Structures are given as structure tokens and as C-alpha cells.
Coordinates of C-alpha atoms in Angstrom, one line a residue:
M1 CA -32.5 54.2 26.1
A2 CA -35.6 55.4 26.0
N3 CA -38.5 53.1 24.5
H4 CA -39.1 54.5 21.0
S5 CA -40.8 53.4 17.6
S6 CA -38.4 51.6 15.7
S7 CA -40.3 53.0 12.1
P8 CA -38.0 55.1 10.5
S9 CA -38.9 58.8 10.5
L10 CA -35.4 60.0 8.7
L11 CA -34.8 59.6 5.3
C12 CA -31.4 60.8 5.4
A13 CA -28.7 62.0 8.3
S14 CA -25.6 63.8 8.2
F15 CA -23.2 65.6 10.5
N16 CA -21.3 68.6 8.5
Q17 CA -17.1 68.3 8.3
D18 CA -16.7 69.5 12.1
H19 CA -19.7 68.2 13.4
S20 CA -21.0 70.9 14.8
Y21 CA -23.9 71.3 12.7
F22 CA -26.0 68.1 11.4
A23 CA -28.8 68.2 9.0
V24 CA -31.7 65.7 8.1
G25 CA -33.9 64.8 5.7
T26 CA -37.5 63.5 6.3
R27 CA -40.9 63.3 4.8
D28 CA -41.9 66.4 5.1
G29 CA -38.3 68.7 4.5
V30 CA -35.0 69.5 5.3
R31 CA -33.9 70.3 8.9
I32 CA -30.4 71.7 10.1
F33 CA -29.5 71.3 14.2
D34 CA -26.6 72.7 16.0
T35 CA -25.0 69.6 17.8
N36 CA -23.6 71.6 20.6
T37 CA -26.5 72.9 21.7
G38 CA -29.6 71.3 19.6
R39 CA -31.2 74.3 18.7
L40 CA -33.2 74.0 15.4
C41 CA -31.2 76.6 13.3
Y42 CA -33.2 76.1 10.1
E43 CA -36.2 74.4 8.7
R44 CA -37.3 74.1 4.9
A45 CA -40.9 72.2 4.4
V46 CA -41.3 71.6 0.9
G47 CA -41.3 68.0 0.4
A48 CA -39.4 65.1 1.0
F49 CA -35.5 64.8 0.9
V50 CA -33.3 62.0 0.8
I51 CA -29.9 64.0 0.5
A52 CA -28.5 67.3 2.5
E53 CA -25.2 67.8 3.2
M54 CA -23.6 71.1 4.2
L55 CA -20.4 72.8 3.7
F56 CA -18.8 73.2 7.2
S57 CA -20.9 75.9 8.4
S58 CA -21.6 78.0 5.7
S59 CA -24.9 78.8 4.1
L60 CA -24.2 76.1 1.7
L61 CA -26.5 73.3 1.6
A62 CA -26.7 70.6 -1.0
I63 CA -29.6 68.8 -1.1
V64 CA -31.7 66.1 -3.7
G65 CA -34.9 65.4 -3.2
A66 CA -37.2 61.9 -2.8
G67 CA -39.0 62.3 -6.1
D68 CA -42.3 62.6 -4.5
Q69 CA -43.3 65.4 -7.0
P70 CA -41.3 67.1 -10.2
S71 CA -39.4 69.7 -8.2
L72 CA -38.1 67.4 -6.5
S73 CA -36.3 64.7 -8.7
P74 CA -34.0 62.2 -7.3
R75 CA -31.7 62.8 -9.7
R76 CA -31.4 66.9 -9.6
L77 CA -28.7 67.9 -7.2
C78 CA -29.8 71.7 -5.8
L79 CA -27.0 73.5 -4.0
F80 CA -29.2 76.2 -2.0
N81 CA -28.4 79.3 0.2
T82 CA -30.3 78.4 3.3
T83 CA -29.8 82.3 4.3
T84 CA -31.1 83.9 1.3
G85 CA -33.4 80.9 0.7
A86 CA -32.4 80.9 -3.1
A87 CA -31.2 78.0 -5.4
L88 CA -27.8 79.1 -6.5
R89 CA -27.1 76.2 -9.2
E90 CA -28.7 72.8 -9.8
L91 CA -27.1 69.8 -11.6
N92 CA -29.0 67.2 -13.3
F93 CA -28.7 63.8 -14.0
L94 CA -29.0 60.9 -16.1
T95 CA -30.0 58.1 -12.6
S96 CA -29.9 58.8 -9.8
I97 CA -27.8 60.5 -7.0
L98 CA -26.4 58.2 -4.0
A99 CA -24.7 60.5 -2.0
V100 CA -22.9 64.1 -2.3
R101 CA -19.8 64.9 -0.6
M102 CA -18.0 68.1 0.1
N103 CA -15.0 70.4 1.1
R104 CA -13.7 73.7 0.6
Q105 CA -12.8 73.3 -2.8
R106 CA -14.3 70.0 -4.2
L107 CA -18.0 68.8 -4.4
I108 CA -18.3 65.2 -5.3
V109 CA -21.2 63.4 -6.5
I110 CA -22.0 59.2 -6.4
L111 CA -24.5 57.8 -9.1
Q112 CA -25.1 54.0 -8.9
D113 CA -22.2 53.6 -11.8
K114 CA -20.2 57.0 -11.4
A115 CA -18.6 59.6 -9.4
Y116 CA -18.3 62.5 -10.4
V117 CA -15.6 65.5 -9.2
Y118 CA -16.5 69.1 -9.5
E119 CA -14.8 72.3 -8.5
I120 CA -17.2 73.7 -5.9
N121 CA -17.2 78.0 -6.8
S122 CA -17.2 77.2 -10.9
L123 CA -18.7 73.9 -10.7
T124 CA -16.4 73.2 -13.3
I125 CA -16.4 69.5 -13.8
L126 CA -12.5 67.4 -13.4
D127 CA -13.1 64.2 -13.3
T128 CA -15.5 61.5 -14.4
I129 CA -14.8 58.1 -12.5
D130 CA -16.2 54.5 -13.5
T131 CA -17.4 52.3 -10.7
V132 CA -18.6 48.9 -10.1
P133 CA -21.7 48.9 -9.8
N134 CA -23.1 51.1 -6.3
I135 CA -26.6 51.0 -5.1
K136 CA -26.0 52.1 -1.8
G137 CA -23.7 55.2 -2.5
L138 CA -21.2 53.9 -0.2
C139 CA -17.6 56.4 -0.8
A140 CA -16.3 58.1 2.3
F141 CA -14.2 61.2 1.8
S142 CA -11.8 63.6 3.7
P143 CA -13.1 67.1 3.8
C144 CA -8.7 68.2 4.2
L145 CA -7.1 70.2 1.0
D146 CA -3.1 68.5 2.0
A147 CA -4.9 64.8 2.0
C148 CA -8.4 64.9 0.1
Y149 CA -9.2 61.6 -0.8
L150 CA -12.4 59.6 -2.2
A151 CA -12.6 55.8 -1.3
L152 CA -15.4 53.8 -3.3
P153 CA -16.0 50.1 -3.4
A154 CA -13.9 48.2 -6.2
S155 CA -15.7 45.2 -5.9
T156 CA -19.6 43.7 -5.9
T157 CA -18.1 39.9 -4.6
K158 CA -15.3 41.1 -2.0
G159 CA -14.5 44.3 0.0
S160 CA -11.4 46.2 -1.2
A161 CA -11.9 50.2 -2.0
L162 CA -10.1 52.4 -4.6
L163 CA -8.8 55.6 -2.9
Y164 CA -8.9 58.7 -5.2
N165 CA -6.6 61.5 -4.7
V166 CA -9.4 64.5 -6.0
M167 CA -6.9 67.4 -5.8
D168 CA -5.3 66.2 -8.3
C169 CA -7.2 63.4 -9.7
H170 CA -5.6 60.6 -9.8
L171 CA -6.0 56.9 -8.0
H172 CA -4.0 56.6 -5.1
C173 CA -4.1 52.7 -4.3
E174 CA -6.4 49.9 -3.7
I175 CA -7.1 48.7 -0.8
E176 CA -7.9 44.5 -0.1
A177 CA -9.7 44.9 3.6
H178 CA -12.3 42.2 3.5
R179 CA -13.2 38.8 2.0
S180 CA -17.1 40.2 2.0
P181 CA -18.1 43.2 0.1
L182 CA -17.9 46.7 2.1
A183 CA -21.0 48.0 4.0
A184 CA -19.6 51.0 5.8
M185 CA -16.0 53.6 5.4
V186 CA -15.0 56.1 6.9
L187 CA -12.2 58.5 6.2
S188 CA -10.1 60.9 9.0
S189 CA -10.6 64.2 8.8
N190 CA -7.3 64.8 7.9
G191 CA -7.1 61.6 5.3
M192 CA -4.6 59.6 7.3
Y193 CA -6.5 56.5 7.9
I194 CA -9.6 54.8 6.7
A195 CA -12.0 51.8 8.3
T196 CA -13.8 49.5 7.0
A197 CA -16.4 46.9 7.4
S198 CA -17.6 44.3 5.3
E199 CA -21.6 43.1 5.1
Q200 CA -20.2 39.9 7.7
G201 CA -20.0 43.3 10.1
T202 CA -17.4 40.8 12.6
I203 CA -13.7 42.7 11.8
I204 CA -13.5 46.1 11.2
R205 CA -10.2 47.2 9.8
V206 CA -7.9 50.2 9.6
H207 CA -6.0 51.4 7.1
L208 CA -2.7 54.1 6.7
V209 CA -4.0 55.5 3.5
S210 CA 0.0 56.2 2.6
D211 CA 1.0 52.8 3.0
A212 CA -2.2 50.2 1.7
T213 CA -0.6 47.2 2.9
K214 CA -0.3 47.6 6.8
S215 CA -4.0 47.6 8.5
Y216 CA -5.2 47.3 12.2
S217 CA -7.9 45.2 12.9
F218 CA -10.8 45.1 15.7
R219 CA -13.2 42.6 16.3
R220 CA -16.5 43.8 17.0
G221 CA -18.0 39.9 17.6
T222 CA -18.6 36.4 16.9
Y223 CA -22.6 37.2 14.7
P224 CA -22.9 39.0 12.0
S225 CA -24.3 42.0 12.1
T226 CA -24.8 44.9 9.9
I227 CA -22.8 48.1 10.3
F228 CA -24.7 51.2 10.0
S229 CA -21.7 53.8 10.5
L230 CA -18.1 54.1 11.3
S231 CA -16.3 57.4 12.8
F232 CA -13.2 58.0 13.8
G233 CA -12.6 60.7 17.1
P234 CA -11.1 64.3 16.0
S235 CA -7.9 63.8 16.9
K236 CA -5.5 65.6 14.1
Q237 CA -2.8 63.6 14.4
L238 CA -3.7 59.2 15.2
P239 CA -7.1 58.6 15.3
D240 CA -7.9 57.8 19.7
I241 CA -11.3 56.6 19.1
L242 CA -13.4 54.7 16.2
A243 CA -17.2 54.6 17.2
A244 CA -19.5 52.0 15.0
S245 CA -23.4 52.3 15.3
S246 CA -24.9 48.5 14.4
S247 CA -28.4 47.1 13.9
S248 CA -27.8 45.0 16.9
G249 CA -29.0 48.0 18.5
S250 CA -25.3 48.7 19.8
I251 CA -22.2 51.0 19.8
H252 CA -18.8 49.6 19.4
L253 CA -16.1 52.0 20.8
F254 CA -12.4 51.1 19.7
T255 CA -9.2 53.0 22.1
L256 CA -6.3 53.7 20.2
G257 CA -2.6 54.1 20.8
F258 CA -1.7 57.9 20.3
A259 CA 2.0 58.5 19.2
S260 CA 2.7 61.6 21.4
H261 CA 2.0 59.7 24.6
P262 CA 5.2 56.6 25.9
R263 CA 3.9 53.4 25.1
S264 CA 3.1 51.4 28.5
K265 CA 3.4 47.2 28.9
R266 CA -0.1 45.6 27.2
S267 CA -0.6 44.4 31.3
S268 CA -0.9 48.3 32.3
G269 CA -4.4 48.1 30.5
F270 CA -4.4 51.3 29.2
L271 CA -4.0 52.4 25.4
G272 CA -0.8 51.4 25.7
S273 CA 0.9 49.3 23.0
I274 CA -1.8 48.1 21.2
I275 CA -1.5 48.4 17.3
P276 CA -0.6 45.1 16.2
G277 CA 3.0 44.3 14.0
A278 CA 1.2 41.8 11.4
V279 CA -1.8 42.7 9.1
N280 CA -3.6 40.0 10.2
D281 CA -3.4 40.6 13.9
V282 CA -6.6 41.8 16.2
L283 CA -6.5 44.4 18.7
D284 CA -6.6 42.9 22.3
P285 CA -10.7 42.9 23.5
A286 CA -9.3 45.3 26.6
Y287 CA -9.2 47.8 24.1
H288 CA -13.4 47.4 22.7
H289 CA -16.3 48.9 24.4
V290 CA -19.8 48.5 24.1
L291 CA -22.7 50.9 24.8
H292 CA -26.0 47.5 24.6
N293 CA -28.7 48.6 23.5
A294 CA -27.9 52.1 22.8
V295 CA -30.8 52.1 19.9
S296 CA -33.7 50.0 19.4
A297 CA -32.3 46.6 17.4
G298 CA -32.9 47.0 13.8
V299 CA -33.1 50.8 14.0
K300 CA -30.7 52.7 11.1
S301 CA -28.4 54.7 13.2
H302 CA -25.1 57.6 12.6
A303 CA -23.3 57.6 16.0
I304 CA -19.7 60.1 15.8
I305 CA -16.9 61.2 18.3
R306 CA -17.3 65.3 18.6
K307 CA -14.9 65.6 21.2
V308 CA -12.2 63.8 22.7
E309 CA -9.9 64.9 26.1
N310 CA -7.0 62.9 27.3
V311 CA -6.0 63.0 30.5
T312 CA -2.3 62.6 31.3
N313 CA 0.4 62.9 34.3
S314 CA 2.0 66.5 34.2
S315 CA 5.3 64.7 35.8
S316 CA 5.7 61.8 33.2
S317 CA 3.0 62.7 30.5
E318 CA 1.5 59.4 30.7
L319 CA -2.0 59.4 29.6
L320 CA -4.4 58.4 32.6
A321 CA -8.1 58.7 31.4
C322 CA -9.6 59.8 28.1
R323 CA -12.9 61.6 27.8
A324 CA -15.1 61.8 24.9
I325 CA -18.5 63.1 23.7
M326 CA -20.5 61.0 21.7
S327 CA -23.5 61.9 19.5
V328 CA -25.7 59.6 17.6
I329 CA -28.9 60.5 15.0
T330 CA -31.6 57.6 15.1
Y331 CA -33.4 57.1 11.7
N332 CA -36.9 56.6 13.9
G333 CA -36.3 60.3 14.6
Y334 CA -33.9 60.8 17.4
F335 CA -30.7 62.9 18.6
Q336 CA -28.3 61.8 21.7
E337 CA -26.1 62.4 23.1
Y338 CA -23.4 60.4 25.6
N339 CA -20.3 61.4 28.0
L340 CA -18.0 58.8 27.5
S341 CA -15.0 58.0 30.2
I342 CA -12.1 55.8 30.0
D343 CA -10.0 55.1 33.2
A344 CA -6.3 53.8 33.6
Q345 CA -8.2 50.3 34.4
N346 CA -9.8 50.5 31.0
E347 CA -13.1 51.0 32.4
L348 CA -16.0 52.3 30.5
S349 CA -18.5 54.4 31.7
W350 CA -20.8 56.5 30.2
S351 CA -24.0 58.4 30.5
L352 CA -27.0 59.1 28.1
V353 CA -27.1 63.6 28.6
R354 CA -29.3 64.0 26.1
E355 CA -32.3 62.9 24.2
F356 CA -34.9 65.1 22.4
N357 CA -37.5 64.3 19.5
L358 CA -36.0 65.4 16.2
L359 CA -39.4 65.9 14.7
T360 CA -41.1 67.7 17.2
A361 CA -38.2 70.3 17.8
T362 CA -39.2 74.2 17.2
M363 CA -37.1 77.0 16.6
D364 CA -37.7 78.8 19.4
K365 CA -35.0 77.1 22.3
A366 CA -32.6 75.0 22.6
S367 CA -33.4 70.7 23.1

């Protein structure tokens, strides 16, 4: 890791639904980058933005201003066309907008004590959900239309989450995951799993959404630390890798088993029968890997597992190695890309293959 300033330069950062692009908001405006090439694809320098969310690779951008000028009110959501430069629609609210999520049929707007569900094409309001005070706008959303869930905190005193099916507009279940309030959560892209971390930050739990009573647990560490982000790998079936960025500056990786591969004995040491049978079991520490000092301590970061390649034995289908690409946005204004490899002895090797400044990148070349 290079020695960068720990001062925050970004007001917001988000990857699109398939992680092919990401958007960042600064004091000067919004910037969109191609994750694969690092190329700056779009820039709008009109003032400070605290929310910038893309809809896959389309030209639709949802933006919310920081309130530094009247036209950029934090209570106004603007749906913007990046190709034409025109505002398509605006939605105004009585209080500040804390989060926005989208897929091809739904638009979700999170306020401090309410969540609004819209049909994205007509902007017809489909549901209004009253929530507990949610001052950080904490939520998780799965873009999959077949399992399109919205997760919201259910309590301010313990780590429970309510999951709503926003296609059918009904409460699906409540998951009691932690003893202390939630700090981070994410749904897998297929809507099958939800991962959560509490404000204590020592245990990360994964629940099967269809069976809220069954959980897998991962111990991040002994000492409390703020979990900034959680991200599942892109597997279409079982999640393969779970990444967690934290205030310590380390990024934690948890490797999970695959249903499509034969289970090996735990002594074989690699991605075998690692899912515990009991709710309170904690996975073997051998399946927890740490990238120490990947980010400056205290700097907020957003890490995602973008690509995963599984190397198998052609005769036995035994999983021999797992290779992945991890992308990280740091709020002091940098993008990092890592190559990860976990071998048959369950040893992690990693290398930083790309890093560039998000604020100085120009539109004339790839970074």
C-alpha cells in the first residue's frame, strides 16, 4: 500500500450491479469509471454529491446533492441521463435521502425513518415502509428480479434485519443476527444469502434468506473494528468468497465451500466441508485470510470481489485453487485492484496490480 493521505476526498462511492462500472461523488461533482480498464467514462462537475448510483451499464444515474447549493438539495433525488445530459425526473422528500438502490424494475429510496419502493419506469410508488431510526441509511438490496429483497435494520439496540420482497411488496422474514446493532450488510446478487456485521465488528454472519434460522459465522478478529463494507463474490449459486473492509485498514477474506464440488475432509485444508452444522459454530480460522494494511487505518473503503476463477482437477472435479480479482475504492480518493490466489494448501497469495488517483484521472486514457 502506498502512503496516501487519510483525509476523505470522496463523499460517496458505489459499484453498479454487476461491478463493471463504479461512480464516485466529490466536492466538485460525479465521476464514473470503467472497472476493467480504469478509464474515466463520465464527469459532471456542478457541485458536491453524496449519492451517485448507476443502473447496470445504462445511462441512468441517480444522484443526490450535498446541499452546498439550492439546486443540489439532499432532499431531492434526480434521475439523470448521462448520454443526453438531461434530468429525466426528480423526486422531492421532506427529509434527507440517505441511500438509493435500483434494479431494472424497482427504485428504492431510504430516509431516516422510511423506505419508499417505486416502479422504476413510471415512478409509481408501490410501498412505503416505516423503519426504526436509520441515520446512516443502512440497507442491502439484491438486483435479481427472481429474488429481489430489501434488507433494513429492525432494531436500534440489537443486530436484527427485516427482509422485504419488493417485487410482491410484502415482509419476507426477520433475521436476528447479532446482539449489538448492525453496522454493515449485503445481499448476494442472486438474493439467496445475506451477510451482516454488527457495530462490534468481530463476527460476520451469513444467513440463507429462505431459511432465516440457519447461519454461517466468521470470526474477523478479537478486537472491535468498524466494518465499512461487505461483498460476496459473483458466483451464481453458493457464494464463493466474502470480502470485508474495516477501519483497521485490513481487508478480510472468507472462503466458502461450493455445492458443485465434492466435499473433502477438513484435514485436506481447502474449501471442503467448512459450513458448520450448528448456528453458533464459527468456521475454521484456516478459511479466513487477511490483507494487512491494504488501506490506511481509519480510511473508509469499499471492497468487492469482481471475478472468481476456480481451478479443478479434470478427472475428479476436486477444487484445486481459487483465483480472484478484488477491487477497492478508498475514500481518500484511490482505486486499487488486487490479484488473489488461494492454493491447494489453503495459502493466500496476493499482489496489488493497479492503483490510481480517482481525482486526477482524465478522460483521455485508461488508468
